[in-house]
mmCIF file of C-alpha atoms and ligand atoms in Angstrom:
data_model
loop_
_atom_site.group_PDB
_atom_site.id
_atom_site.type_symbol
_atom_site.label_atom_id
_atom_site.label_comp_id
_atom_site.label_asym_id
_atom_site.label_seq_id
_atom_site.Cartn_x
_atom_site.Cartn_y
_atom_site.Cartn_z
ATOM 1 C CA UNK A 248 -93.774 -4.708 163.094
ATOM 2 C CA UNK A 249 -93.484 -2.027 165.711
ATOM 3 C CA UNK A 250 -93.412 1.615 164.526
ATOM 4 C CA UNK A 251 -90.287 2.814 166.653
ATOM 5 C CA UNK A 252 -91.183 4.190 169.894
ATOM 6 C CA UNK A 253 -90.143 4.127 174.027
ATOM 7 C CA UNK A 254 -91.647 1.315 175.837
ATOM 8 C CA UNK A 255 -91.174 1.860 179.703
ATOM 9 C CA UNK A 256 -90.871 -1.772 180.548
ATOM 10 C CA UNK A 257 -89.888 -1.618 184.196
ATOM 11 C CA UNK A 258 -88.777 0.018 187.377
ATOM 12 C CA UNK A 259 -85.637 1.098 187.807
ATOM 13 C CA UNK A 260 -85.150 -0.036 191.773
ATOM 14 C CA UNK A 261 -86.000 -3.163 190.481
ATOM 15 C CA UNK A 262 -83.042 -4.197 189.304
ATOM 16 C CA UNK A 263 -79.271 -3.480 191.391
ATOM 17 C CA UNK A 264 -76.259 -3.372 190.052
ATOM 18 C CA UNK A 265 -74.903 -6.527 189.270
ATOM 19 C CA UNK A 266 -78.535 -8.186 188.773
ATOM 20 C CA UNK A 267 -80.736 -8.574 185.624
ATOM 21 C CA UNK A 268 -84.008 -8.650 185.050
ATOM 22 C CA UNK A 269 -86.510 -11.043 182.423
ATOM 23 C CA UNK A 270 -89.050 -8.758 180.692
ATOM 24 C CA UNK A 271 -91.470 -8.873 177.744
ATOM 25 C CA UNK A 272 -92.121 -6.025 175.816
ATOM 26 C CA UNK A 273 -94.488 -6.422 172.523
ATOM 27 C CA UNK A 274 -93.896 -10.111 172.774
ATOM 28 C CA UNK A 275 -89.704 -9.856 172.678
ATOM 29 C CA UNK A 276 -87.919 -11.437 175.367
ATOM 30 C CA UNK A 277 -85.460 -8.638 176.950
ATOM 31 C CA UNK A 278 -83.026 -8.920 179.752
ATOM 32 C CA UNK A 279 -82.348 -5.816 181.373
ATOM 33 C CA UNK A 280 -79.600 -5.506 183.814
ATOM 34 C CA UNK A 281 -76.973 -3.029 185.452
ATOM 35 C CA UNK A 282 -73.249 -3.090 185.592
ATOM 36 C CA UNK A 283 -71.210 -2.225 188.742
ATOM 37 C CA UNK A 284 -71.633 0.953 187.580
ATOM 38 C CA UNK A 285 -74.941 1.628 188.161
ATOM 39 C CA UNK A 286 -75.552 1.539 184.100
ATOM 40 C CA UNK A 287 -78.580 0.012 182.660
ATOM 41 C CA UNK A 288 -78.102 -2.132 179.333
ATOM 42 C CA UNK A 289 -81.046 -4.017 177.300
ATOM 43 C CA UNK A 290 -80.507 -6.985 175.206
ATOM 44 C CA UNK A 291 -82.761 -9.712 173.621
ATOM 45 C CA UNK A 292 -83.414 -12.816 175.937
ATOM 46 C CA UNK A 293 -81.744 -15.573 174.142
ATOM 47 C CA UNK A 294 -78.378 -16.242 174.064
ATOM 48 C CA UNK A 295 -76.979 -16.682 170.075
ATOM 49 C CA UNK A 296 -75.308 -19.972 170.982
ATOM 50 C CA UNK A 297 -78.334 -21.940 171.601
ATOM 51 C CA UNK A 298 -81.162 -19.750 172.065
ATOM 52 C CA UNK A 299 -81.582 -20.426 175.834
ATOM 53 C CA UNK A 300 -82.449 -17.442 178.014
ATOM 54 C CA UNK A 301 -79.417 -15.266 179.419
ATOM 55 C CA UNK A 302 -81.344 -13.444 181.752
ATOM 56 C CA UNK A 303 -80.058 -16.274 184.472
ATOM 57 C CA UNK A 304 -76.732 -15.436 183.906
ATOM 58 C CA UNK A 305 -74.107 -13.632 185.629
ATOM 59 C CA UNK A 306 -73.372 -10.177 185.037
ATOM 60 C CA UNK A 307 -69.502 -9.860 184.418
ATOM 61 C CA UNK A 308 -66.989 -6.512 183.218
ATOM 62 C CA UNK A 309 -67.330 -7.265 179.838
ATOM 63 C CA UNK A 310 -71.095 -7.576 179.834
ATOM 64 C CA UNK A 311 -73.991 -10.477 180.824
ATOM 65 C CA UNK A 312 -72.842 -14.064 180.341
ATOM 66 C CA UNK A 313 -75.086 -16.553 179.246
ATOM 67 C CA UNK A 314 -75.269 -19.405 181.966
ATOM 68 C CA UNK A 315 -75.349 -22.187 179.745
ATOM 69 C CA UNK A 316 -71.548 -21.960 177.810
ATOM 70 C CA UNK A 317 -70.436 -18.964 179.479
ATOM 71 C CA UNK A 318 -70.634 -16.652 176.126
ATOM 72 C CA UNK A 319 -70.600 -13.028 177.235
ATOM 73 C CA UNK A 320 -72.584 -10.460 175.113
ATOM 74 C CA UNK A 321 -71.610 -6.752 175.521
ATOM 75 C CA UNK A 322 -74.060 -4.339 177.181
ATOM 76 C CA UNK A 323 -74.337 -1.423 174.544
ATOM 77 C CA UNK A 324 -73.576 -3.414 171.226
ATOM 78 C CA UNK A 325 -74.926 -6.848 172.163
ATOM 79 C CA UNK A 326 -71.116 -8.437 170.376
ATOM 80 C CA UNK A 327 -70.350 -11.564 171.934
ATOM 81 C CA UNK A 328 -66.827 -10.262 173.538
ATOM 82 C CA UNK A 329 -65.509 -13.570 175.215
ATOM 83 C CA UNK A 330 -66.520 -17.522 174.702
ATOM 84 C CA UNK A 331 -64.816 -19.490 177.439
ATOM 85 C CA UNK A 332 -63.727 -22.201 175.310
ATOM 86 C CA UNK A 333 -61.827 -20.580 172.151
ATOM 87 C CA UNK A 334 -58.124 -21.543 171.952
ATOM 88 C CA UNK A 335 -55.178 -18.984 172.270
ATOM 89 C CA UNK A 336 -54.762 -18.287 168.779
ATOM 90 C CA UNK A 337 -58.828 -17.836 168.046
ATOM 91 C CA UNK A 338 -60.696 -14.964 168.302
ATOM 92 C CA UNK A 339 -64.613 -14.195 168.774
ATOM 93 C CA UNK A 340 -66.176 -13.817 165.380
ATOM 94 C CA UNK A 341 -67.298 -10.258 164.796
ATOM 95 C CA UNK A 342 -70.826 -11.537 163.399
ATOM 96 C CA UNK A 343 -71.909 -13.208 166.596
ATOM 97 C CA UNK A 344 -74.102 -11.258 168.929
ATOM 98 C CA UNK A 345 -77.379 -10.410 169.937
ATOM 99 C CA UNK A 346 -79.523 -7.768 169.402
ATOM 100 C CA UNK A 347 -79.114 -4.633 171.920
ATOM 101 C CA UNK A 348 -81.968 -2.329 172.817
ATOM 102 C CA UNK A 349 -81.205 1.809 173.630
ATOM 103 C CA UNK A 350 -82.043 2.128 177.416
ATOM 104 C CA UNK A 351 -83.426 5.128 178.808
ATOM 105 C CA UNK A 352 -84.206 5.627 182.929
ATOM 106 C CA UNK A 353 -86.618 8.463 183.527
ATOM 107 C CA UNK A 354 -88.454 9.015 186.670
ATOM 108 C CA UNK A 355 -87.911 5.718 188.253
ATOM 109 C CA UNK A 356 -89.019 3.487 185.149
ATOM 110 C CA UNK A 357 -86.913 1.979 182.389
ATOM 111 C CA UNK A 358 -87.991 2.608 179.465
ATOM 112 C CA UNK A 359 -86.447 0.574 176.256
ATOM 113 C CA UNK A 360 -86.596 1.525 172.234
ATOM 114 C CA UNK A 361 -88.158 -0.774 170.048
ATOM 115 C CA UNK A 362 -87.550 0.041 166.019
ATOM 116 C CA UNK A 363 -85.383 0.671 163.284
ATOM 117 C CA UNK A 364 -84.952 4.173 163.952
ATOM 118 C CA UNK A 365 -82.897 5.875 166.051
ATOM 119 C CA UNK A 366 -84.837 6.497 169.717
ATOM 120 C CA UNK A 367 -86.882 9.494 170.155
ATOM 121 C CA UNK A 368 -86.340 11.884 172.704
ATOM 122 C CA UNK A 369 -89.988 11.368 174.131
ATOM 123 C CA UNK A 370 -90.048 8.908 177.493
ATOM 124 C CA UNK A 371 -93.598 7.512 178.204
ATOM 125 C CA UNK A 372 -92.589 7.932 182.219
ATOM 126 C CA UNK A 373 -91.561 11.409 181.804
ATOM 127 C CA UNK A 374 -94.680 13.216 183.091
ATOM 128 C CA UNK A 375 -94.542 11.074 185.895
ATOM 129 C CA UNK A 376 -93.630 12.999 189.333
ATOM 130 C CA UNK A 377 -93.153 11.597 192.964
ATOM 131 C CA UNK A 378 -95.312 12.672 195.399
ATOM 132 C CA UNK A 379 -94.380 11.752 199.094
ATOM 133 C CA UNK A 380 -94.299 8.159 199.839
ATOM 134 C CA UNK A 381 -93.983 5.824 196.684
ATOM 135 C CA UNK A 382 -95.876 2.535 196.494
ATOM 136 C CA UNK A 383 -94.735 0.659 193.668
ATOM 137 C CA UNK A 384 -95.440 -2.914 191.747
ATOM 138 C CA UNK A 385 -95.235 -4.941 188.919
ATOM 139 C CA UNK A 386 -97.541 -8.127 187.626
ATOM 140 C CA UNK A 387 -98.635 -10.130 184.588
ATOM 141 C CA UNK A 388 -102.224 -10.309 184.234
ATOM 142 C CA UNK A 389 -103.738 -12.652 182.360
ATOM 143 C CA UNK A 390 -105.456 -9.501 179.703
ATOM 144 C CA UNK A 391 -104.286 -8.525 176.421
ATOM 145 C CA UNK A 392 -102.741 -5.180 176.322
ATOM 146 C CA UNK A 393 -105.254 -3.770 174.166
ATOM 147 C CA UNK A 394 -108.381 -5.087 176.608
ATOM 148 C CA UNK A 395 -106.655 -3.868 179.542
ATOM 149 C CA UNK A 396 -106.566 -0.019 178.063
ATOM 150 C CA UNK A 397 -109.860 -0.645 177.302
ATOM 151 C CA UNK A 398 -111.344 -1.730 180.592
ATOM 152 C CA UNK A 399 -109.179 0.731 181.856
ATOM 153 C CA UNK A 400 -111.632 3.063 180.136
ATOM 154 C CA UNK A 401 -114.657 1.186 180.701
ATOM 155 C CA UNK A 402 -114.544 -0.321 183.991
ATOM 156 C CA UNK A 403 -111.395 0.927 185.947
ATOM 157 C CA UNK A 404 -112.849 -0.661 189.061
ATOM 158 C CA UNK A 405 -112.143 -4.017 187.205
ATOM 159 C CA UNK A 406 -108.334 -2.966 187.679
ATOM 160 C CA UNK A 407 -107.506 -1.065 190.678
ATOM 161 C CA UNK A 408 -108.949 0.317 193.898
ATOM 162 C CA UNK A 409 -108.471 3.324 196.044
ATOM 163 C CA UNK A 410 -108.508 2.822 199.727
ATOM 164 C CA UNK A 411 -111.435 3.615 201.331
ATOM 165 C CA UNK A 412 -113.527 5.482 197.648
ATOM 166 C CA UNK A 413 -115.561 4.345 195.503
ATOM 167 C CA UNK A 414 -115.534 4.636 191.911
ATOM 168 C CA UNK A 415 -119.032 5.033 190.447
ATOM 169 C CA UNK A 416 -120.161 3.994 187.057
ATOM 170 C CA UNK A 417 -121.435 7.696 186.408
ATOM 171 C CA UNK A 418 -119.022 9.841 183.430
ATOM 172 C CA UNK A 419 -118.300 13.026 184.227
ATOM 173 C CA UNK A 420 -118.449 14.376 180.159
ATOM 174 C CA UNK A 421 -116.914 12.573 177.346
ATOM 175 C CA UNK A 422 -113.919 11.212 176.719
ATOM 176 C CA UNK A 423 -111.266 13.826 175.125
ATOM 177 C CA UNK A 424 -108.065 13.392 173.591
ATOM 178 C CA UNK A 425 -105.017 14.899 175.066
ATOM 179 C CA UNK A 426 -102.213 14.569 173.171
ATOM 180 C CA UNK A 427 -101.607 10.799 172.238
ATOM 181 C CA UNK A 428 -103.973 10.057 175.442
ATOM 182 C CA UNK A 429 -107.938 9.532 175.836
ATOM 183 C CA UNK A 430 -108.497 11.538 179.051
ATOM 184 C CA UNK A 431 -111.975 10.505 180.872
ATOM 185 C CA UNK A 432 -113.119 11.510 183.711
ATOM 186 C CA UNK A 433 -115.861 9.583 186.059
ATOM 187 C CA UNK A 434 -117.540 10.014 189.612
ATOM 188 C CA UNK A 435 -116.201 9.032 192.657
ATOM 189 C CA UNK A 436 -117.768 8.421 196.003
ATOM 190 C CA UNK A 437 -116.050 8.236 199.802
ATOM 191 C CA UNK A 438 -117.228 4.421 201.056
ATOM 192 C CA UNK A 439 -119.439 4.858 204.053
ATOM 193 C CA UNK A 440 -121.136 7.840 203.502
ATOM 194 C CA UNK A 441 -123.764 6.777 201.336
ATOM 195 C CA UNK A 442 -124.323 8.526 198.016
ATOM 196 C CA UNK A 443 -127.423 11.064 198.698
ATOM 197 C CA UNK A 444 -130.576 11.471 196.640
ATOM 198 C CA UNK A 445 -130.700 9.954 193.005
ATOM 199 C CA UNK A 446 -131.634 12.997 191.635
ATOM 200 C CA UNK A 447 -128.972 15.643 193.456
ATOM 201 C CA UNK A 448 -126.205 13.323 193.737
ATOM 202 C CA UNK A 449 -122.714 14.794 193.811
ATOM 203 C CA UNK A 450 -119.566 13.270 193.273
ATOM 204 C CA UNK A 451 -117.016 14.920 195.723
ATOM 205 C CA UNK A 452 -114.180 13.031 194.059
ATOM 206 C CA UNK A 453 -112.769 12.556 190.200
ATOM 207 C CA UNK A 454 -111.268 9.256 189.256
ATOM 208 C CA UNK A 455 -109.152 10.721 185.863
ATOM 209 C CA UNK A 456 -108.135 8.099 183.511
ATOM 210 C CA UNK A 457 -105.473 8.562 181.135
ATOM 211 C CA UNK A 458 -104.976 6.005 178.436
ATOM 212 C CA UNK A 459 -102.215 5.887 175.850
ATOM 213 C CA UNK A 460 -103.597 5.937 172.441
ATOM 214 C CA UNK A 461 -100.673 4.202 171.197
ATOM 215 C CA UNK A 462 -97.036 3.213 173.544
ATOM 216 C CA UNK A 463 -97.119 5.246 176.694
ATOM 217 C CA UNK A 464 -98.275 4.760 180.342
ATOM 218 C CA UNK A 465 -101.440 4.757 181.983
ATOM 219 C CA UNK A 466 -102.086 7.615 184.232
ATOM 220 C CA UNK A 467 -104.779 7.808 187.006
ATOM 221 C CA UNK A 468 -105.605 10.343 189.420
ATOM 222 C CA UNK A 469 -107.856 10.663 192.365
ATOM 223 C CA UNK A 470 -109.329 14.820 192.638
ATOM 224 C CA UNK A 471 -111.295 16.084 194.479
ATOM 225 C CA UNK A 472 -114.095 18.368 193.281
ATOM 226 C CA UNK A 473 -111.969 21.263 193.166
ATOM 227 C CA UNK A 474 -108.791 19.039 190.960
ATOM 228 C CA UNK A 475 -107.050 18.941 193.748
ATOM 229 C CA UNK A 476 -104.785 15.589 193.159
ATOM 230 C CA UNK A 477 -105.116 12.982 195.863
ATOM 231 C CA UNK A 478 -103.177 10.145 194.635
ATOM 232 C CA UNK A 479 -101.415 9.762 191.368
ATOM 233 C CA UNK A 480 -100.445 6.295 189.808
ATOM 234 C CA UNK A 481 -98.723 5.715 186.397
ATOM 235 C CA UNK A 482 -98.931 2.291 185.054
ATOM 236 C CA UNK A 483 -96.684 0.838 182.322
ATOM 237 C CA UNK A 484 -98.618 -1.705 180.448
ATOM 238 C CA UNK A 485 -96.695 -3.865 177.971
ATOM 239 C CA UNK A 486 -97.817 -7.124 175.671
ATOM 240 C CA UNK A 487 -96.514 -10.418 177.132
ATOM 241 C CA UNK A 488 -96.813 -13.239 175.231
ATOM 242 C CA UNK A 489 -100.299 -15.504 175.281
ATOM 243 C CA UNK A 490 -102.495 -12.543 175.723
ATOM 244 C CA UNK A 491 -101.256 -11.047 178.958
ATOM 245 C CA UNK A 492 -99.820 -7.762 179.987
ATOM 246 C CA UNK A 493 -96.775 -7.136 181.864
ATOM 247 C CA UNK A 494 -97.563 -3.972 184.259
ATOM 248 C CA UNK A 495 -95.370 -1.998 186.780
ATOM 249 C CA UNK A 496 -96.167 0.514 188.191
ATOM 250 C CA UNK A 497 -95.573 4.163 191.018
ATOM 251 C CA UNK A 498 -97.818 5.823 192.619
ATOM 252 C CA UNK A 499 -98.323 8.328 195.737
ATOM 253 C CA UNK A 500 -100.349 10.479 197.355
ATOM 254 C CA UNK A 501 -99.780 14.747 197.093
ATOM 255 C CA UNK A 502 -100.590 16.507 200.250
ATOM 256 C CA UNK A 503 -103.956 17.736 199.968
ATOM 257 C CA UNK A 504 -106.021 17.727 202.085
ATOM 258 C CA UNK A 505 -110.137 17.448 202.098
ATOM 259 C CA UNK A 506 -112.202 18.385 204.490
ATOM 260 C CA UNK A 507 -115.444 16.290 203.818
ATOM 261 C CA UNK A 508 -113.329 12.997 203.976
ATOM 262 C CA UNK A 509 -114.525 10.198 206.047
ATOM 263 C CA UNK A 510 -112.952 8.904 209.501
ATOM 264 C CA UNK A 511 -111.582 5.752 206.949
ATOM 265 C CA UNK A 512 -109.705 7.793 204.859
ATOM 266 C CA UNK A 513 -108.051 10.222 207.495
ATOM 267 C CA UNK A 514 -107.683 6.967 209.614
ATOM 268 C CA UNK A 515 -105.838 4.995 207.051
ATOM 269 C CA UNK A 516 -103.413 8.287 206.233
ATOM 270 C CA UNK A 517 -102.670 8.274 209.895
ATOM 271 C CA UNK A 518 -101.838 4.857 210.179
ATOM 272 C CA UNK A 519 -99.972 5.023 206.650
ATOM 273 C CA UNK A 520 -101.803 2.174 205.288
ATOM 274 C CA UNK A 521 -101.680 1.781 201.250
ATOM 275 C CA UNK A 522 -103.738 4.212 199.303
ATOM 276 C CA UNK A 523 -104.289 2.080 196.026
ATOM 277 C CA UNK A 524 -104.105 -1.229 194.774
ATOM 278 C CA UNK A 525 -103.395 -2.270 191.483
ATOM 279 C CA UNK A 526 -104.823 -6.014 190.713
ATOM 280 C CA UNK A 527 -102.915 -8.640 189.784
ATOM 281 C CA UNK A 528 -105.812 -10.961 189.209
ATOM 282 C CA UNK A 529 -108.429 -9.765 187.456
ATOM 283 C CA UNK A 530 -112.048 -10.809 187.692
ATOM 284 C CA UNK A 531 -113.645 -12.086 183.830
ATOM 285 C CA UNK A 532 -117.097 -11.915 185.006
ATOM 286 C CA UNK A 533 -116.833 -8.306 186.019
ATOM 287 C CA UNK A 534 -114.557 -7.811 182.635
ATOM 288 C CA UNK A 535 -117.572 -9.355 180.623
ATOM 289 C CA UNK A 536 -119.830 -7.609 182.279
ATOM 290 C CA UNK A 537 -118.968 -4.262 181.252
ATOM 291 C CA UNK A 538 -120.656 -1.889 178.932
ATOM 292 C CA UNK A 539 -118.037 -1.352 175.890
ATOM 293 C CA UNK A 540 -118.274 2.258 175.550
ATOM 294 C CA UNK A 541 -115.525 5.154 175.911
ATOM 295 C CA UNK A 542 -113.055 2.440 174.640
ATOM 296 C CA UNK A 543 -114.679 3.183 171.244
ATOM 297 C CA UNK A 544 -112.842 6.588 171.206
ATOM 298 C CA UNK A 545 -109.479 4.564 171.682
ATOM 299 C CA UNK A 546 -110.186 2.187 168.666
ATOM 300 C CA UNK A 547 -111.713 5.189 166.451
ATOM 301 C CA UNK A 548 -110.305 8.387 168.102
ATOM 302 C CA UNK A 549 -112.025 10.665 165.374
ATOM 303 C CA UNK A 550 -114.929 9.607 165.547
ATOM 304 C CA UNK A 551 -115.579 11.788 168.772
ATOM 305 C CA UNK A 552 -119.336 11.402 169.966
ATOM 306 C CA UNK A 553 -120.861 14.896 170.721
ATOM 307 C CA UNK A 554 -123.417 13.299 172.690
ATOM 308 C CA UNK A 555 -122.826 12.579 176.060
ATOM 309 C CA UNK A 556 -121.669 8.868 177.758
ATOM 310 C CA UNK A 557 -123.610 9.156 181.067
ATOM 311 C CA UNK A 558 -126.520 9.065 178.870
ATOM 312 C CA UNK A 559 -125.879 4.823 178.967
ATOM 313 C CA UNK A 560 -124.193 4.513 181.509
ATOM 314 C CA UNK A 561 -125.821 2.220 184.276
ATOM 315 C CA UNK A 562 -126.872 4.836 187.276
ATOM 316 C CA UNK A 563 -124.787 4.252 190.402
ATOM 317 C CA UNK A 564 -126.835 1.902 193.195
HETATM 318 S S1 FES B 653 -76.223 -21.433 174.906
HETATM 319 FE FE1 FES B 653 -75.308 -19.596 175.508
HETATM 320 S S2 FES B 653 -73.233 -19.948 175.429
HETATM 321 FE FE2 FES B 653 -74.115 -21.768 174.692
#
């Protein structure tokens, strides 16, 4: 059962008006889609009549109409408000339906409420601010939900890439909590500029990790030294179905500047080539490979370790 909360399940120039869109949220089926109007409606995936999916179907006035007998299911209420075949004299019976979901659109992700309750004011996406050009995406990666905060703890490296930087193995402190988030913060390197003497090795760059403790989005940043953001991406991450995780995602860069970049990074902001990549296929062996530690803090939040994660961590090579 799912304790009530905001799931931001996808973005919002994903879908026109006119046009729907298939999602999974927590393993439930949900069509999205927008009337002519530019409003965005959420209903389960499976049309009443015979179950089949009405995410293929037409959006009309009165609503989305499944493609199969041409049922059409209102936007805000889910009622079935028209079945094609019903004589003059019959009406639509008021128990037939499916169920609707609230819709919210904040920052340029949709968010949808899952529970009994009524919604809570509190979007996942709100914190979420563009920053100059937007890159944006969306995949299903074959990774629970659960392992895919994790790793994004443990190993972001497994997960995404920043053009032209390294992220290093070495924790910079321990996780904290922040809110309903485990913050972490770990080492980064510029590629190409090797990484200097073991023992006086400085990390000019911050990769920032910020992982929901329960709903919520990912957020990582790129700092420098000083916090300065770089490049901000927030990542929705919802359960699919079969252990896999539907992600979108938006992301930018600010417009810092550093001097002690390399020629690659400068190069690649000149030519406006993409700062970050999110994966889409994800490598096991890397996965497996990974030490399981500031996860723990997810799974057992208070037990906080005073002593400090760099202590295992493997030292960057
Ligand atoms: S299956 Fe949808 S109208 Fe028949």
């Amino acid at each position: 059962m799912n304790n009530g909360q905001w799931w931001a399940v996808g973005l919002s120039d994903a879908i026109e008006p006119g046009h729907t869109l298939a999602v999974v949220c927590e393993g439930k089926p949900i069509v999205l889609f927008r009337d002519e109007a530019g409003q965005a409606f959420a209903l389960e995936d499976r049309c009443s009549h015979r179950r089949v999916p009405l995410s293929p179907g037409p959006v009309k006035p009165g609503g989305l109409q499944c493609p199969y007998h041409g049922w059409t299911f209102d936007g805000n209420s889910g009622r079935c408000t028209d079945i094609p075949n019903l004589g003059r004299e019959e009406r639509v019976p008021s128990s037939y339906g499916v169920t609707p979901y609230p819709v919210a659109e904040a920052n340029g992700f949709i968010h949808v409420w899952l529970g009994d309750w009524a919604p809570g004011e509190y979007l996942p996406a709100a914190s979420y601010r563009k920053t100059g050009i937007e890159y944006t995406g969306s995949a299903v990666v074959s990774l629970a939900r659960d392992h895919y905060l994790d790793v994004m703890l443990d190993g972001p490296e497994c997960l995404l890439a920043f053009t032209g930087v390294q992220i290093t193995d070495f924790f910079l402190g321990d996780p904290r909590q922040d809110g309903d988030h485990l913050v972490l913060d770990r080492g980064a390197i510029w590629k190409g500029k090797g990484v200097g003497p073991a023992f006086v090795r400085d990390y000019p760059l911050v990769v920032r990790t910020s992982v929901p403790l329960v709903g919520g989005v990912i957020t990582v940043e790129l700092l420098s030294v000083d916090e300065e953001p770089l490049i901000t991406i927030c990542i929705a991450a919802t359960e699919n179905r079969r252990g896999t995780t539907s992600l979108c995602w938006r992301g930018g860069l600010h417009g810092s500047t550093i001097s002690d970049s390399t020629m690659r990074w400068r190069f690649s902001r000149v030519i406006g080539r993409k700062p970050f990549e999110v994966f889409s296929e994800i490598d096991g062996n890397a996965i497996a490979a990974l030490q399981i530690a500031p996860s723990l803090e997810r799974i057992w939040p208070s037990s906080t370790a005073s002593g400090s994660y760099s202590s295992f961590s493997p030292e960057v090579c």
